[in-house]
Amino acid sequence: MAVPVARVTIRLADFTQFAGLWDEDPDAHLQKFEVTCVANEIVDNDKKLHIFPATDEVASWYGNLPTAGRITYLGLTTIFLAKFCRQGFQDRLAQQLDYLQQGVNESIDHYIQRMETILRKMENVVPSEDTQKRRLVDGLRDPNAQ
């Protein structure tokens, strides 16, 4: 006896699709997706796997993944980042790190957090610890400057 399966519709309001353009941030896309899922009370990774938002090149890539590539949400996010963290994106992160400056009213904690976010996204091309320290200090705001 066949049991009918109920179809579930899940709406994700105001969610930007990821198209795979060279200047898009795939890590930020995943973070926004996670926040949107939590806001919509979607905690089941199987559901996330099936509602993962993508258009253009990414939708085509996702559609052509072997079934094994779509077994787990964690697996999908891993291969998504490996595929779409392109050289242009990595170059842009390196440039952001080079020019990182503490904002006028920005706390040191927030400045460090911004630097850590950039370094996390850089993954395997992270500068040495000495270079990181130098860039952190160089970017600090002069407390005597107005």
PDB file of C-alpha atoms in Angstrom:
ATOM      1  CA  MET A   1       0.000   0.000   0.000  1.00  0.00           C
ATOM      2  CA  ALA A   2       1.418   3.360  -1.047  1.00  0.00           C
ATOM      3  CA  VAL A   3       1.270   6.203   1.430  1.00  0.00           C
ATOM      4  CA  PRO A   4       0.977   9.694  -0.057  1.00  0.00           C
ATOM      5  CA  VAL A   5       3.776  12.030   0.947  1.00  0.00           C
ATOM      6  CA  ALA A   6       2.719  15.500   1.987  1.00  0.00           C
ATOM      7  CA  ARG A   7       4.430  18.301   0.123  1.00  0.00           C
ATOM      8  CA  VAL A   8       5.831  21.034   2.352  1.00  0.00           C
ATOM      9  CA  THR A   9       6.325  24.595   1.171  1.00  0.00           C
ATOM     10  CA  ILE A  10       8.973  26.649   2.932  1.00  0.00           C
ATOM     11  CA  ARG A  11       9.243  30.348   2.179  1.00  0.00           C
ATOM     12  CA  LEU A  12      12.492  32.178   2.819  1.00  0.00           C
ATOM     13  CA  ALA A  13      11.698  35.863   2.831  1.00  0.00           C
ATOM     14  CA  ASP A  14      14.185  38.407   1.518  1.00  0.00           C
ATOM     15  CA  PHE A  15      16.943  35.911   0.779  1.00  0.00           C
ATOM     16  CA  THR A  16      19.532  36.734  -1.850  1.00  0.00           C
ATOM     17  CA  GLN A  17      20.307  33.980  -4.320  1.00  0.00           C
ATOM     18  CA  PHE A  18      23.930  33.043  -5.034  1.00  0.00           C
ATOM     19  CA  ALA A  19      24.774  33.114  -8.742  1.00  0.00           C
ATOM     20  CA  GLY A  20      28.475  32.221  -8.575  1.00  0.00           C
ATOM     21  CA  LEU A  21      29.826  35.536  -9.845  1.00  0.00           C
ATOM     22  CA  TRP A  22      33.540  36.199  -9.281  1.00  0.00           C
ATOM     23  CA  ASP A  23      32.921  38.946  -6.708  1.00  0.00           C
ATOM     24  CA  GLU A  24      30.283  37.140  -4.626  1.00  0.00           C
ATOM     25  CA  ASP A  25      31.239  35.968  -1.141  1.00  0.00           C
ATOM     26  CA  PRO A  26      30.253  32.292  -0.809  1.00  0.00           C
ATOM     27  CA  ASP A  27      31.031  32.226   2.911  1.00  0.00           C
ATOM     28  CA  ALA A  28      28.793  35.249   3.578  1.00  0.00           C
ATOM     29  CA  HIS A  29      26.082  33.587   1.474  1.00  0.00           C
ATOM     30  CA  LEU A  30      26.174  30.496   3.709  1.00  0.00           C
ATOM     31  CA  GLN A  31      26.085  32.646   6.851  1.00  0.00           C
ATOM     32  CA  LYS A  32      23.063  34.609   5.583  1.00  0.00           C
ATOM     33  CA  PHE A  33      21.359  31.342   4.645  1.00  0.00           C
ATOM     34  CA  GLU A  34      21.932  29.953   8.154  1.00  0.00           C
ATOM     35  CA  VAL A  35      20.572  33.121   9.793  1.00  0.00           C
ATOM     36  CA  THR A  36      17.520  33.056   7.524  1.00  0.00           C
ATOM     37  CA  CYS A  37      16.910  29.387   8.307  1.00  0.00           C
ATOM     38  CA  VAL A  38      17.086  30.036  12.057  1.00  0.00           C
ATOM     39  CA  ALA A  39      14.735  33.018  11.712  1.00  0.00           C
ATOM     40  CA  ASN A  40      12.287  30.757   9.863  1.00  0.00           C
ATOM     41  CA  GLU A  41      12.728  27.942  12.413  1.00  0.00           C
ATOM     42  CA  ILE A  42      14.353  25.633   9.883  1.00  0.00           C
ATOM     43  CA  VAL A  43      16.869  23.610  11.860  1.00  0.00           C
ATOM     44  CA  ASP A  44      16.700  20.308   9.994  1.00  0.00           C
ATOM     45  CA  ASN A  45      19.800  19.961   7.812  1.00  0.00           C
ATOM     46  CA  ASP A  46      17.895  17.729   5.372  1.00  0.00           C
ATOM     47  CA  LYS A  47      15.467  20.580   4.725  1.00  0.00           C
ATOM     48  CA  LYS A  48      18.360  23.022   4.320  1.00  0.00           C
ATOM     49  CA  LEU A  49      19.890  20.667   1.787  1.00  0.00           C
ATOM     50  CA  HIS A  50      16.752  20.795  -0.343  1.00  0.00           C
ATOM     51  CA  ILE A  51      16.053  24.526  -0.102  1.00  0.00           C
ATOM     52  CA  PHE A  52      19.613  25.742  -0.659  1.00  0.00           C
ATOM     53  CA  PRO A  53      19.145  28.934  -2.724  1.00  0.00           C
ATOM     54  CA  ALA A  54      21.076  29.238  -5.962  1.00  0.00           C
ATOM     55  CA  THR A  55      20.664  30.630  -9.458  1.00  0.00           C
ATOM     56  CA  ASP A  56      22.554  30.668 -12.734  1.00  0.00           C
ATOM     57  CA  GLU A  57      25.865  28.795 -12.653  1.00  0.00           C
ATOM     58  CA  VAL A  58      25.368  27.598  -9.075  1.00  0.00           C
ATOM     59  CA  ALA A  59      21.929  26.133  -9.786  1.00  0.00           C
ATOM     60  CA  SER A  60      23.379  24.291 -12.769  1.00  0.00           C
ATOM     61  CA  TRP A  61      26.333  23.070 -10.683  1.00  0.00           C
ATOM     62  CA  TYR A  62      23.985  21.881  -7.915  1.00  0.00           C
ATOM     63  CA  GLY A  63      21.739  20.102 -10.405  1.00  0.00           C
ATOM     64  CA  ASN A  64      24.723  18.263 -11.880  1.00  0.00           C
ATOM     65  CA  LEU A  65      26.152  17.117  -8.555  1.00  0.00           C
ATOM     66  CA  PRO A  66      26.264  13.362  -8.175  1.00  0.00           C
ATOM     67  CA  THR A  67      23.738  12.155  -5.622  1.00  0.00           C
ATOM     68  CA  ALA A  68      26.591  11.447  -3.205  1.00  0.00           C
ATOM     69  CA  GLY A  69      27.448  15.169  -3.232  1.00  0.00           C
ATOM     70  CA  ARG A  70      23.980  15.994  -1.954  1.00  0.00           C
ATOM     71  CA  ILE A  71      23.748  13.455   0.855  1.00  0.00           C
ATOM     72  CA  THR A  72      24.484  15.812   3.763  1.00  0.00           C
ATOM     73  CA  TYR A  73      24.160  19.546   4.258  1.00  0.00           C
ATOM     74  CA  LEU A  74      27.680  19.721   5.726  1.00  0.00           C
ATOM     75  CA  GLY A  75      29.028  17.932   2.654  1.00  0.00           C
ATOM     76  CA  LEU A  76      27.196  20.351   0.379  1.00  0.00           C
ATOM     77  CA  THR A  77      28.558  23.418   2.169  1.00  0.00           C
ATOM     78  CA  THR A  78      32.089  22.007   2.025  1.00  0.00           C
ATOM     79  CA  ILE A  79      32.047  21.369  -1.725  1.00  0.00           C
ATOM     80  CA  PHE A  80      30.165  24.649  -2.325  1.00  0.00           C
ATOM     81  CA  LEU A  81      32.956  26.640  -0.648  1.00  0.00           C
ATOM     82  CA  ALA A  82      35.650  24.636  -2.448  1.00  0.00           C
ATOM     83  CA  LYS A  83      33.988  25.334  -5.797  1.00  0.00           C
ATOM     84  CA  PHE A  84      33.032  28.997  -5.419  1.00  0.00           C
ATOM     85  CA  CYS A  85      35.876  30.539  -3.388  1.00  0.00           C
ATOM     86  CA  ARG A  86      37.511  31.709  -6.597  1.00  0.00           C
ATOM     87  CA  GLN A  87      40.847  33.432  -7.070  1.00  0.00           C
ATOM     88  CA  GLY A  88      39.217  36.839  -7.530  1.00  0.00           C
ATOM     89  CA  PHE A  89      37.473  36.380  -4.204  1.00  0.00           C
ATOM     90  CA  GLN A  90      40.727  35.368  -2.514  1.00  0.00           C
ATOM     91  CA  ASP A  91      42.513  38.365  -4.057  1.00  0.00           C
ATOM     92  CA  ARG A  92      39.797  40.671  -2.750  1.00  0.00           C
ATOM     93  CA  LEU A  93      40.171  39.220   0.760  1.00  0.00           C
ATOM     94  CA  ALA A  94      43.941  39.768   0.643  1.00  0.00           C
ATOM     95  CA  GLN A  95      43.343  43.368  -0.406  1.00  0.00           C
ATOM     96  CA  GLN A  96      40.798  43.878   2.385  1.00  0.00           C
ATOM     97  CA  LEU A  97      43.363  42.600   4.877  1.00  0.00           C
ATOM     98  CA  ASP A  98      46.059  44.890   3.455  1.00  0.00           C
ATOM     99  CA  TYR A  99      43.865  47.976   3.849  1.00  0.00           C
ATOM    100  CA  LEU A 100      42.064  47.024   7.058  1.00  0.00           C
ATOM    101  CA  GLN A 101      41.809  50.006   9.410  1.00  0.00           C
ATOM    102  CA  GLN A 102      40.052  50.486  12.724  1.00  0.00           C
ATOM    103  CA  GLY A 103      37.090  52.803  12.253  1.00  0.00           C
ATOM    104  CA  VAL A 104      36.772  56.132  14.061  1.00  0.00           C
ATOM    105  CA  ASN A 105      34.155  54.901  16.552  1.00  0.00           C
ATOM    106  CA  GLU A 106      34.994  51.205  16.262  1.00  0.00           C
ATOM    107  CA  SER A 107      35.993  49.218  19.343  1.00  0.00           C
ATOM    108  CA  ILE A 108      39.198  47.208  19.253  1.00  0.00           C
ATOM    109  CA  ASP A 109      37.140  44.041  19.763  1.00  0.00           C
ATOM    110  CA  HIS A 110      35.057  44.756  16.649  1.00  0.00           C
ATOM    111  CA  TYR A 111      38.182  45.626  14.633  1.00  0.00           C
ATOM    112  CA  ILE A 112      39.797  42.320  15.659  1.00  0.00           C
ATOM    113  CA  GLN A 113      36.578  40.464  14.838  1.00  0.00           C
ATOM    114  CA  ARG A 114      36.562  41.951  11.310  1.00  0.00           C
ATOM    115  CA  MET A 115      40.180  40.860  10.844  1.00  0.00           C
ATOM    116  CA  GLU A 116      39.425  37.341  12.120  1.00  0.00           C
ATOM    117  CA  THR A 117      36.504  37.058   9.686  1.00  0.00           C
ATOM    118  CA  ILE A 118      38.758  37.924   6.746  1.00  0.00           C
ATOM    119  CA  LEU A 119      41.444  35.475   7.915  1.00  0.00           C
ATOM    120  CA  ARG A 120      38.880  32.667   8.354  1.00  0.00           C
ATOM    121  CA  LYS A 121      37.637  33.187   4.809  1.00  0.00           C
ATOM    122  CA  MET A 122      41.197  33.122   3.442  1.00  0.00           C
ATOM    123  CA  GLU A 123      41.556  29.501   4.593  1.00  0.00           C
ATOM    124  CA  ASN A 124      44.788  28.052   3.151  1.00  0.00           C
ATOM    125  CA  VAL A 125      46.361  31.355   2.021  1.00  0.00           C
ATOM    126  CA  VAL A 126      46.464  32.961   5.467  1.00  0.00           C
ATOM    127  CA  PRO A 127      49.539  35.155   6.077  1.00  0.00           C
ATOM    128  CA  SER A 128      52.057  34.201   8.768  1.00  0.00           C
ATOM    129  CA  GLU A 129      51.363  35.100  12.407  1.00  0.00           C
ATOM    130  CA  ASP A 130      54.010  37.841  12.287  1.00  0.00           C
ATOM    131  CA  THR A 131      52.366  39.397   9.228  1.00  0.00           C
ATOM    132  CA  GLN A 132      48.955  39.161  10.888  1.00  0.00           C
ATOM    133  CA  LYS A 133      50.253  40.927  14.016  1.00  0.00           C
ATOM    134  CA  ARG A 134      51.906  43.659  11.949  1.00  0.00           C
ATOM    135  CA  ARG A 135      48.737  44.271   9.932  1.00  0.00           C
ATOM    136  CA  LEU A 136      46.642  44.346  13.095  1.00  0.00           C
ATOM    137  CA  VAL A 137      48.892  46.945  14.746  1.00  0.00           C
ATOM    138  CA  ASP A 138      49.280  49.003  11.553  1.00  0.00           C
ATOM    139  CA  GLY A 139      45.515  49.239  11.211  1.00  0.00           C
ATOM    140  CA  LEU A 140      44.862  50.471  14.738  1.00  0.00           C
ATOM    141  CA  ARG A 141      43.472  53.966  15.022  1.00  0.00           C
ATOM    142  CA  ASP A 142      45.746  56.540  16.671  1.00  0.00           C
ATOM    143  CA  PRO A 143      43.906  57.432  19.897  1.00  0.00           C
ATOM    144  CA  ASN A 144      45.412  60.954  19.773  1.00  0.00           C
ATOM    145  CA  ALA A 145      44.163  61.673  16.254  1.00  0.00           C
ATOM    146  CA  GLN A 146      40.860  63.479  15.902  1.00  0.00           C
TER     147      GLN A 146
END
